[in-house]
JSON list of C-alpha atoms in Angstrom, two decimals:
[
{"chain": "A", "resi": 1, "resn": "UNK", "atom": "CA", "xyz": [27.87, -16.51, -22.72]},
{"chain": "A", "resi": 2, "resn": "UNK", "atom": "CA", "xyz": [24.48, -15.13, -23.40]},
{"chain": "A", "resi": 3, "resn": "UNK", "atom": "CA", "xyz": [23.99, -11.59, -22.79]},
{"chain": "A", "resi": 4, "resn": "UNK", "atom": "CA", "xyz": [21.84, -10.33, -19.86]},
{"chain": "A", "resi": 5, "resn": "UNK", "atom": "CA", "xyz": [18.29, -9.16, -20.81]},
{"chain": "A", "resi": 6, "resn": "UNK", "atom": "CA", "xyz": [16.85, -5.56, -19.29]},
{"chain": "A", "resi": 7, "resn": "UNK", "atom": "CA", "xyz": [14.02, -7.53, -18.17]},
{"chain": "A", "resi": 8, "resn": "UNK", "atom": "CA", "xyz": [16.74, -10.43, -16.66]},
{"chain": "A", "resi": 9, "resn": "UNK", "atom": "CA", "xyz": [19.17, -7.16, -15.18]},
{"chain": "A", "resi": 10, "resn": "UNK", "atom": "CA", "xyz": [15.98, -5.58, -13.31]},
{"chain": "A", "resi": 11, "resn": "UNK", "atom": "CA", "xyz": [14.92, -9.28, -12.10]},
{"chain": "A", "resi": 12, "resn": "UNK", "atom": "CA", "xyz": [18.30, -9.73, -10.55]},
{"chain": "A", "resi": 13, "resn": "UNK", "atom": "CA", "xyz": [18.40, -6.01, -9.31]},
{"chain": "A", "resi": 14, "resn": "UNK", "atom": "CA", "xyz": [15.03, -6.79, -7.30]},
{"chain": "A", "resi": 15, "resn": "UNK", "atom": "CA", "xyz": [15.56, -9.96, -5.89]},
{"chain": "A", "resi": 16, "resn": "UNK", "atom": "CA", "xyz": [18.96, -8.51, -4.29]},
{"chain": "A", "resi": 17, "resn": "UNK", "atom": "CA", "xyz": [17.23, -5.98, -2.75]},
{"chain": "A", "resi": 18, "resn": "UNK", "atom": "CA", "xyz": [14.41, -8.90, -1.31]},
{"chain": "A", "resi": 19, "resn": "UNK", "atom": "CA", "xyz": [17.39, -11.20, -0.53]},
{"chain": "A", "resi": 20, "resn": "UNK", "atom": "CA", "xyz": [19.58, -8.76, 1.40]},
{"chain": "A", "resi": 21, "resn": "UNK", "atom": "CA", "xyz": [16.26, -6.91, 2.98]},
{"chain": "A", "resi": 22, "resn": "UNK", "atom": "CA", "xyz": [15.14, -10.65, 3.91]},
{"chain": "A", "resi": 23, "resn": "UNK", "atom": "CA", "xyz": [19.13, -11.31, 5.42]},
{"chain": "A", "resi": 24, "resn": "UNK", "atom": "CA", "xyz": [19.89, -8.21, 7.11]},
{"chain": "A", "resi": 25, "resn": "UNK", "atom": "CA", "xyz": [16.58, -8.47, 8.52]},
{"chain": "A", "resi": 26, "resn": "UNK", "atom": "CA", "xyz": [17.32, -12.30, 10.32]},
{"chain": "A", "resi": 27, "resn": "UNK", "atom": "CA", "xyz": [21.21, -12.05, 10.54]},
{"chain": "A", "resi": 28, "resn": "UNK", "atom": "CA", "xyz": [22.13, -8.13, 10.79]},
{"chain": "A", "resi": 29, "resn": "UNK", "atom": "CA", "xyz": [24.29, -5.97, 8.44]},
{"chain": "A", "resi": 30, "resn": "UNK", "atom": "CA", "xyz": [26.91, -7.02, 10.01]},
{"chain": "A", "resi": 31, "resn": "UNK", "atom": "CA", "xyz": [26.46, -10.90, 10.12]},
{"chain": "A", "resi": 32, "resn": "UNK", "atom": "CA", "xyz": [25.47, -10.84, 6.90]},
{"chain": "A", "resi": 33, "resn": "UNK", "atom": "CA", "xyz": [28.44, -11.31, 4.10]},
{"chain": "A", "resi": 34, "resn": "UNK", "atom": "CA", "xyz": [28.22, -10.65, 0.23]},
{"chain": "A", "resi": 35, "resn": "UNK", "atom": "CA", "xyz": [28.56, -14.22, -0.14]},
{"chain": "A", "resi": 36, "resn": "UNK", "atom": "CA", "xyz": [25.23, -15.19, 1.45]},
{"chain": "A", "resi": 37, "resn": "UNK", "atom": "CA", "xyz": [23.62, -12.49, -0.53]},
{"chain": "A", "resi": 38, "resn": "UNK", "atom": "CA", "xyz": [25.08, -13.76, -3.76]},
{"chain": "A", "resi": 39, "resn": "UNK", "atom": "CA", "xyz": [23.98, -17.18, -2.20]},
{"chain": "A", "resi": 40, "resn": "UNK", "atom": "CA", "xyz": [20.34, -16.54, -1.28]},
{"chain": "A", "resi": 41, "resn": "UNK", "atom": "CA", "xyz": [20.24, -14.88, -5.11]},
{"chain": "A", "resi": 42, "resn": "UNK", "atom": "CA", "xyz": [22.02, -17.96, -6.81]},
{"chain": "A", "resi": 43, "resn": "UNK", "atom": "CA", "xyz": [24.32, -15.29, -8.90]},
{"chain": "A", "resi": 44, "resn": "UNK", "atom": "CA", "xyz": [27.99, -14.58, -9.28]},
{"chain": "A", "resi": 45, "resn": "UNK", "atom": "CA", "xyz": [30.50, -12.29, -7.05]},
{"chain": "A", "resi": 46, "resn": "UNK", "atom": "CA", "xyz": [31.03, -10.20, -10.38]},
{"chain": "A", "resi": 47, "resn": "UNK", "atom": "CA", "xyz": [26.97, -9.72, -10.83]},
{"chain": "A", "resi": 48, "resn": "UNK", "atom": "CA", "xyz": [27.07, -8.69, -7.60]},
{"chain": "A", "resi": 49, "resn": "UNK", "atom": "CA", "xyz": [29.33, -5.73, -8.04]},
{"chain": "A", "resi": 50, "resn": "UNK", "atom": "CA", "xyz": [27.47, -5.23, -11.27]},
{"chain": "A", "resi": 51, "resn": "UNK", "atom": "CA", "xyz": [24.95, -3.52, -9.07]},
{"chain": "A", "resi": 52, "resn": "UNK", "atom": "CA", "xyz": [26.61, -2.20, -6.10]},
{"chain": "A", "resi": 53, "resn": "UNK", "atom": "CA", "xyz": [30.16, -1.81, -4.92]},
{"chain": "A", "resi": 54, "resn": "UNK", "atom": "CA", "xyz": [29.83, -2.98, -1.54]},
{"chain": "A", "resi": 55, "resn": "UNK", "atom": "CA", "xyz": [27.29, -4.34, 0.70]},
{"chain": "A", "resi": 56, "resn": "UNK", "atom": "CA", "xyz": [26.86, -0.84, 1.82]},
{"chain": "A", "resi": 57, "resn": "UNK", "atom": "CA", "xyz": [24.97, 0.49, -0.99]},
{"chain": "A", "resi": 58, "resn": "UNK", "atom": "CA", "xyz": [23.14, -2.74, -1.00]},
{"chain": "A", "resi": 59, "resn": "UNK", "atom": "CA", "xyz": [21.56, -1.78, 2.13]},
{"chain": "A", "resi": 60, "resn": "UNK", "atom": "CA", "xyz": [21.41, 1.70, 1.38]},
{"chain": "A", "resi": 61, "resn": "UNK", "atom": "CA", "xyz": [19.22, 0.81, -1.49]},
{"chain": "A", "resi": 62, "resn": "UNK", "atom": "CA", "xyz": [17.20, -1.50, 0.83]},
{"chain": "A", "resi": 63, "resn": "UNK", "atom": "CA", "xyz": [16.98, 1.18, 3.49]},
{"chain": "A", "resi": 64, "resn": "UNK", "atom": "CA", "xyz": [15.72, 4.06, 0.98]},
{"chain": "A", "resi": 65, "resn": "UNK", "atom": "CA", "xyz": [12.97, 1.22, -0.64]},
{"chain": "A", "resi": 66, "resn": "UNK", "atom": "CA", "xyz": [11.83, 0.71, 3.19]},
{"chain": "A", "resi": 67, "resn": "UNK", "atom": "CA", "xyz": [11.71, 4.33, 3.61]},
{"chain": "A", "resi": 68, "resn": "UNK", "atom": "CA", "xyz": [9.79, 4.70, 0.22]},
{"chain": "A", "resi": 69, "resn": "UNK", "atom": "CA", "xyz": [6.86, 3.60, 2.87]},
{"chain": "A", "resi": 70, "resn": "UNK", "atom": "CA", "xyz": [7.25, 7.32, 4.74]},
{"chain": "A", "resi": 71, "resn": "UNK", "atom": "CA", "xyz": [6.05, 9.11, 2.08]},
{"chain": "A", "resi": 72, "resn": "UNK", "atom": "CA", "xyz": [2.98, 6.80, 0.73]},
{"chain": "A", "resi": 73, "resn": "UNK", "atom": "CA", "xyz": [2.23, 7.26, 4.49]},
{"chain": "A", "resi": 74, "resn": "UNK", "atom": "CA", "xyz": [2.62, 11.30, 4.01]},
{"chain": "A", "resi": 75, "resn": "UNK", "atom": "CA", "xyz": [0.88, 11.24, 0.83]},
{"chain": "A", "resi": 76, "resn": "UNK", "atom": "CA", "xyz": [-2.25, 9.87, 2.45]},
{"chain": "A", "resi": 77, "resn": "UNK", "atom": "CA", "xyz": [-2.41, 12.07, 5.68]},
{"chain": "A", "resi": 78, "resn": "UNK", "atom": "CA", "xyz": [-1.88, 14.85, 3.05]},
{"chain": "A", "resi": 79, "resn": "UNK", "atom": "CA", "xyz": [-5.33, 13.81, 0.97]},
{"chain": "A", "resi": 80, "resn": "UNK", "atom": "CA", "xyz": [-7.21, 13.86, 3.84]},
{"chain": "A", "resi": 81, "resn": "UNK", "atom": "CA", "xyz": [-9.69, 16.45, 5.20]},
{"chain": "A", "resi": 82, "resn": "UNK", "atom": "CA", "xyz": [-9.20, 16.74, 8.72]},
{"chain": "A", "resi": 83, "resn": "UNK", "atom": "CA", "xyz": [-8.84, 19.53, 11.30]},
{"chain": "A", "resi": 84, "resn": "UNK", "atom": "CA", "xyz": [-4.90, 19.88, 11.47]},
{"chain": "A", "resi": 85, "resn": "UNK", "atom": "CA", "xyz": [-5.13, 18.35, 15.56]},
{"chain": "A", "resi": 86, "resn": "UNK", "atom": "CA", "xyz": [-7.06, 15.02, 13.69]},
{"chain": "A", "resi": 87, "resn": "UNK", "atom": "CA", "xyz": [-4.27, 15.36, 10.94]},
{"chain": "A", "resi": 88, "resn": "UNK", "atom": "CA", "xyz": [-1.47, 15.37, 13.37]},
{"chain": "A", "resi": 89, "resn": "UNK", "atom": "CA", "xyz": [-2.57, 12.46, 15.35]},
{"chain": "A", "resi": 90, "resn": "UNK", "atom": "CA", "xyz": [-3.55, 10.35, 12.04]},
{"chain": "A", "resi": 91, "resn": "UNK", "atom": "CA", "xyz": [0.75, 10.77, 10.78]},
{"chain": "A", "resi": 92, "resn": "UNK", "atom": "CA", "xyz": [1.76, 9.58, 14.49]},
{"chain": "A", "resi": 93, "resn": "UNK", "atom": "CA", "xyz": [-0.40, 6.85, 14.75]},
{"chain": "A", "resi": 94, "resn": "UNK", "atom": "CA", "xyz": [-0.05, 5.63, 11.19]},
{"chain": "A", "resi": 95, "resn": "UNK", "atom": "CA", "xyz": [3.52, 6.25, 11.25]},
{"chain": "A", "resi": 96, "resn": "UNK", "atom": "CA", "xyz": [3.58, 3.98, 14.45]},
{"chain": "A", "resi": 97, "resn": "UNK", "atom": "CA", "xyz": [1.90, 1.30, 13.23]},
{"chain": "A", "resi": 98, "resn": "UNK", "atom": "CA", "xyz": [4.40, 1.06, 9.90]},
{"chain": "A", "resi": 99, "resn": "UNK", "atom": "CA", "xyz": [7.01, 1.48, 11.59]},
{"chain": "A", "resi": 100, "resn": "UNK", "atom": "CA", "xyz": [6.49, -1.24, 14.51]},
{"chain": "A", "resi": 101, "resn": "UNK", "atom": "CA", "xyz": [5.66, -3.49, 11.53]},
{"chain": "A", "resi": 102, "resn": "UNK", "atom": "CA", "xyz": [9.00, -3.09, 9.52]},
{"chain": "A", "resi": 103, "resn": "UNK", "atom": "CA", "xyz": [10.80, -6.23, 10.98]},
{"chain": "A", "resi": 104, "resn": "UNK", "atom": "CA", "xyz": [13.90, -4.40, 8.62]},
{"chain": "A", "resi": 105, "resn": "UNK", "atom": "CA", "xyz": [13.34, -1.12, 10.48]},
{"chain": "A", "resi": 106, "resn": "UNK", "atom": "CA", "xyz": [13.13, -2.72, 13.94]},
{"chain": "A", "resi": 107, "resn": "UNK", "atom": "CA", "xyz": [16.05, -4.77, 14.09]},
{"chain": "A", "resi": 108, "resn": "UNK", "atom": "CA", "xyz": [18.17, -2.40, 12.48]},
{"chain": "A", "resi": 109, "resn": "UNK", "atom": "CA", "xyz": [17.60, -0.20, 15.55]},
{"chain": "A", "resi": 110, "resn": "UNK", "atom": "CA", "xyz": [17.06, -2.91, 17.87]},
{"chain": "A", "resi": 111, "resn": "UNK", "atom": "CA", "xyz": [20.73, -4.23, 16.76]},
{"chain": "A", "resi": 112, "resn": "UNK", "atom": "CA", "xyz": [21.97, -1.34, 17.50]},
{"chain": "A", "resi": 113, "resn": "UNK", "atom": "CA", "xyz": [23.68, -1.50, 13.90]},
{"chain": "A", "resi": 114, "resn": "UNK", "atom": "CA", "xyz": [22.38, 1.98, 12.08]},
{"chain": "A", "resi": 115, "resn": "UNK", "atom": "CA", "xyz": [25.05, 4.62, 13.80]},
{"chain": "A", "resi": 116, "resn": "UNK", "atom": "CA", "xyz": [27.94, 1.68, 12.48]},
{"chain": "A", "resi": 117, "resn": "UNK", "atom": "CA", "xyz": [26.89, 1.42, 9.33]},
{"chain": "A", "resi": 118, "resn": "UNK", "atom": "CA", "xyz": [25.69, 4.74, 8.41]},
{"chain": "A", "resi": 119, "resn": "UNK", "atom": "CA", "xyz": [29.61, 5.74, 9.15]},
{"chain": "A", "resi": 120, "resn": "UNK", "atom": "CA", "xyz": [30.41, 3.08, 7.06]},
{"chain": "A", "resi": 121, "resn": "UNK", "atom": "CA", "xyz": [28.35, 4.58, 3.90]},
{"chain": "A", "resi": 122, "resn": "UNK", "atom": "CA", "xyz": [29.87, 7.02, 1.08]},
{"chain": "A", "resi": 123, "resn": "UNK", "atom": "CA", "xyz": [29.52, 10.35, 2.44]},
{"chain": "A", "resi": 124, "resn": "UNK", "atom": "CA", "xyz": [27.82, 11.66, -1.30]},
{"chain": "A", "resi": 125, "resn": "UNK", "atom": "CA", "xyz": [25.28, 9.17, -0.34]},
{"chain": "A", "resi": 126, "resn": "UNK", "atom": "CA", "xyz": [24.60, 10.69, 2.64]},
{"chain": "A", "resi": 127, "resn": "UNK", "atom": "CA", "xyz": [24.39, 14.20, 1.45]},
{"chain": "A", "resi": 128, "resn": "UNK", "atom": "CA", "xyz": [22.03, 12.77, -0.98]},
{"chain": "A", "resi": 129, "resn": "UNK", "atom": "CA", "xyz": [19.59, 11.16, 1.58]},
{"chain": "A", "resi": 130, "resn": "UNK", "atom": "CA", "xyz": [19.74, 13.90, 3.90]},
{"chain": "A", "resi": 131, "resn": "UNK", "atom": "CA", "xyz": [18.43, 16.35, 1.09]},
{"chain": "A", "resi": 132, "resn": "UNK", "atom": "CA", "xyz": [15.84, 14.29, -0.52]},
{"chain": "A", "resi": 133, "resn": "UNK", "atom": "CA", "xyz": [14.45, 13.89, 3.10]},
{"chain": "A", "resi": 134, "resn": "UNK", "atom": "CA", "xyz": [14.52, 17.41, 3.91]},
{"chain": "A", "resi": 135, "resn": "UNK", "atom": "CA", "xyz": [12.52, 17.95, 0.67]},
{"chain": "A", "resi": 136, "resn": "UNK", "atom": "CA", "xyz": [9.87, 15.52, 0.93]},
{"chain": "A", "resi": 137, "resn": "UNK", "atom": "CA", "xyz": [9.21, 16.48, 4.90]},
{"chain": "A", "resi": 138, "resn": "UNK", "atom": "CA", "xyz": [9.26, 20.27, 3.64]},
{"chain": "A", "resi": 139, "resn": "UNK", "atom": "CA", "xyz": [7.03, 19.84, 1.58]},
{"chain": "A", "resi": 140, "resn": "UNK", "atom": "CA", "xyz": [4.80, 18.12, 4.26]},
{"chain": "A", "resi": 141, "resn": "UNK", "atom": "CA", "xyz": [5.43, 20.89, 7.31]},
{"chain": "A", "resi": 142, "resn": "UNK", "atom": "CA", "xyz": [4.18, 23.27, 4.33]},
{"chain": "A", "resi": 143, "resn": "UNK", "atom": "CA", "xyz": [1.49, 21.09, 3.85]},
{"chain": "A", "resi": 144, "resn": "UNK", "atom": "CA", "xyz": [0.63, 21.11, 7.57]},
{"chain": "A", "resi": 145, "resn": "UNK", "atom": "CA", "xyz": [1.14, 24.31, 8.41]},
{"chain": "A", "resi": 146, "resn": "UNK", "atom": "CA", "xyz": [-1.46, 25.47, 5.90]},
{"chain": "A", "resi": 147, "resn": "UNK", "atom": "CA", "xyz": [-3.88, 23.57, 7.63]},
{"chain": "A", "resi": 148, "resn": "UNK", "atom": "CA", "xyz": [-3.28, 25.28, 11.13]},
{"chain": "A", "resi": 149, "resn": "UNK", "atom": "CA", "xyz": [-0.22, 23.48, 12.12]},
{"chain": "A", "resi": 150, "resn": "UNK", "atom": "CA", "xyz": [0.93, 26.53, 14.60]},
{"chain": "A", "resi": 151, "resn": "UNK", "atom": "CA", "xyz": [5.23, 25.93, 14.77]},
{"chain": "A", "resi": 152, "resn": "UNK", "atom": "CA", "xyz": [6.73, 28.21, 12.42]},
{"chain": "A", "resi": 153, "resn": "UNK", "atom": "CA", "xyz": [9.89, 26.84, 12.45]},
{"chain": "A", "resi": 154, "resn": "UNK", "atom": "CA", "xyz": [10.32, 24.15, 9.95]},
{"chain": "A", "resi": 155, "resn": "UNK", "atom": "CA", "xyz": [13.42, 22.48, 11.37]},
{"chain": "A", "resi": 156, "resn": "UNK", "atom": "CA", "xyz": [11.48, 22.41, 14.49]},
{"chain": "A", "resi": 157, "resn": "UNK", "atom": "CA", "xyz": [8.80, 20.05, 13.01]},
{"chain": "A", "resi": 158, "resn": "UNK", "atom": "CA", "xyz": [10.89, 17.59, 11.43]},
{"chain": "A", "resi": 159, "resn": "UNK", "atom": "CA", "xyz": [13.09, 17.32, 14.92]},
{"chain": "A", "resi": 160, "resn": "UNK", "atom": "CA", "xyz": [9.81, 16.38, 16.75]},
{"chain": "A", "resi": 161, "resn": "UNK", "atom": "CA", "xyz": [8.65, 14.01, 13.59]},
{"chain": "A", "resi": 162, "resn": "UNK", "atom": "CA", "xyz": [12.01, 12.25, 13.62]},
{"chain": "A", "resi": 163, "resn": "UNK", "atom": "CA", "xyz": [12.52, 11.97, 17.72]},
{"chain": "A", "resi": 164, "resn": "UNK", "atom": "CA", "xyz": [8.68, 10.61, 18.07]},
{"chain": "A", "resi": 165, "resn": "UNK", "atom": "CA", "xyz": [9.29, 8.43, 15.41]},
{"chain": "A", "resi": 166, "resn": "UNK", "atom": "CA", "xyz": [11.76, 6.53, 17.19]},
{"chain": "A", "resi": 167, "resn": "UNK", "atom": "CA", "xyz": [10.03, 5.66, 20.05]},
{"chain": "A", "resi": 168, "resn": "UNK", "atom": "CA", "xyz": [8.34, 2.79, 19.02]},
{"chain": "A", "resi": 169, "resn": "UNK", "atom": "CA", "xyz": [11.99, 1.43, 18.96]},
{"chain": "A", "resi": 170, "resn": "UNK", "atom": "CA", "xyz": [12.07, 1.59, 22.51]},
{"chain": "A", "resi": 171, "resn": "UNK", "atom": "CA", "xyz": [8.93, -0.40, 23.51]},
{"chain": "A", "resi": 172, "resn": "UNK", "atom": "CA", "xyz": [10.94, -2.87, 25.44]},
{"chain": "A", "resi": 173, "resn": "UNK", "atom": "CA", "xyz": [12.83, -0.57, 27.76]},
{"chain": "A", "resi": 174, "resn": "UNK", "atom": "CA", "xyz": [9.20, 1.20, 28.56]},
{"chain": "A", "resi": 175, "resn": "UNK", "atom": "CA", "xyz": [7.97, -1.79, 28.79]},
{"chain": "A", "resi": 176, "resn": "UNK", "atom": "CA", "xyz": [3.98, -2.40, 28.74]},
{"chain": "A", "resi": 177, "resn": "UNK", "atom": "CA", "xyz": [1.23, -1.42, 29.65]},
{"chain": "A", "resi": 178, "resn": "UNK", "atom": "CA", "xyz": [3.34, 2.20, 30.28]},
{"chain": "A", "resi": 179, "resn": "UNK", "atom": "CA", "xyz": [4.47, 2.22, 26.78]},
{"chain": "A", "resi": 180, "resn": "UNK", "atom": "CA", "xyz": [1.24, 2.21, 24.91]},
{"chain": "A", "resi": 181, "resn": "UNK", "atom": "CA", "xyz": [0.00, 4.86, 27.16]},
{"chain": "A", "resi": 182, "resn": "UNK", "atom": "CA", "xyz": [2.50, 7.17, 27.43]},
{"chain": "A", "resi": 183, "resn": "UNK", "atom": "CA", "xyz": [2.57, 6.75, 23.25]},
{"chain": "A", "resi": 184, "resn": "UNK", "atom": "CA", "xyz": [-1.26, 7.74, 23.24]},
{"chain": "A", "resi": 185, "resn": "UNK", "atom": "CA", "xyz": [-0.53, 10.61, 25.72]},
{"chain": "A", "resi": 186, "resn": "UNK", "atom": "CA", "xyz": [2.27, 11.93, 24.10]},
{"chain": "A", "resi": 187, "resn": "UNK", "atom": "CA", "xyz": [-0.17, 11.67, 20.29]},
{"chain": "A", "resi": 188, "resn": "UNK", "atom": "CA", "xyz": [-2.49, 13.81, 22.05]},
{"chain": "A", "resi": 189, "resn": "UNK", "atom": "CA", "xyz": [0.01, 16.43, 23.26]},
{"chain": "A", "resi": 190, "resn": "UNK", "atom": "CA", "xyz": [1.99, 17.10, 20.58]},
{"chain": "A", "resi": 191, "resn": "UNK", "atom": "CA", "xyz": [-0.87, 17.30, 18.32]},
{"chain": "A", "resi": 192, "resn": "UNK", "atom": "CA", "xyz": [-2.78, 19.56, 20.80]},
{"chain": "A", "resi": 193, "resn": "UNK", "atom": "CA", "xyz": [-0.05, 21.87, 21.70]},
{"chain": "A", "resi": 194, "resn": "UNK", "atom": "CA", "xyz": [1.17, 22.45, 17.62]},
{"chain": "A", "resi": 195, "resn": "UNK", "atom": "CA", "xyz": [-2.66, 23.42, 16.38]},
{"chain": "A", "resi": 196, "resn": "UNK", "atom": "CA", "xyz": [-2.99, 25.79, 19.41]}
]
């Protein structure tokens, strides 16, 4: 049997991570089986667990790629000149708009799925997630704060970031024309009450 090249490994490596992004998008984690993925990728069970040990880390992998998108996002707002109310509203409303275009993100929340599988994921894993995104949004609250952002408390910050995040998840149970409203509202007073 011929021998797998780099370029062939790193081929295979990315189109399991499109595949199973693409599956647990339409089907769910949980609907989805190793099977299809190794299906929808035309490889073997044993190249499969070549990569990962468990469809897990496959979607661990896919959910840190999709979250790759957080900091390009970050490392945009953080290039621009703007008075730190402008800056504020700019990360909400771009962070909105990527996030209510991730059909991964959405129906991962939507499913209900991320609490079950989360628990389901190597706890070293975790750890590991949890610090790299404390670092990157440290860096950013830093970042902001320099440029009049008026909460001190960094911990703080990153609990409003995270919990106004998720709200676009919840569009449906808000329904419209409240939703978008109450989004732009909300935009306005957070940003307005942490440059004050």
């Amino acid at each position: 049997m011929a021998r797998i090249t780099p370029e062939q490994r790193k081929q295979i490596h990315e189109k399991l991570l499109v595949k199973g992004k693409d599956l647990f998008t339409q089907y769910g984690f949980f609907k989805t089986s190793i099977d299809d993925i190794i299906q929808a990728c035309g490889i073997a069970k044993g190249t499969f667990y070549s990569y990962y040990s468990s469809k897990e880390e496959l979607f661990y992998s896919v959910l840190r790629k999709e979250e790759e998108v957080k900091n390009l996002v970050i490392s945009r707002i953080m290039c621009e000149s703007l008075p730190p109310k402008e800056l504020l509203i700019r990360f909400f409303e771009t962070s909105f708009k990527t996030i209510e275009e991730n059909p991964f993100l959405l129906s991962l929340y939507q499913r209900g799925e991320y609490e079950r599988i989360v628990q389901r994921l190597p706890k070293e894993l975790l750890d590991q997630h949890a610090k790299e995104d404390l670092d990157g949004s440290l860096e950013f609250v830093k970042f902001l704060q320099e440029q009049g952002v008026t909460e001190n408390d960094p911990e703080v910050l990153i609990g409003l970031f995270r919990s106004t995040l998720l709200l676009p998840l919840h569009r449906q149970e808000i329904g419209e024309p409240a939703f978008s409203k109450m989004l732009k509202k909300m935009i306005e007073c957070l940003s307005e009450g942490l440059t004050k």
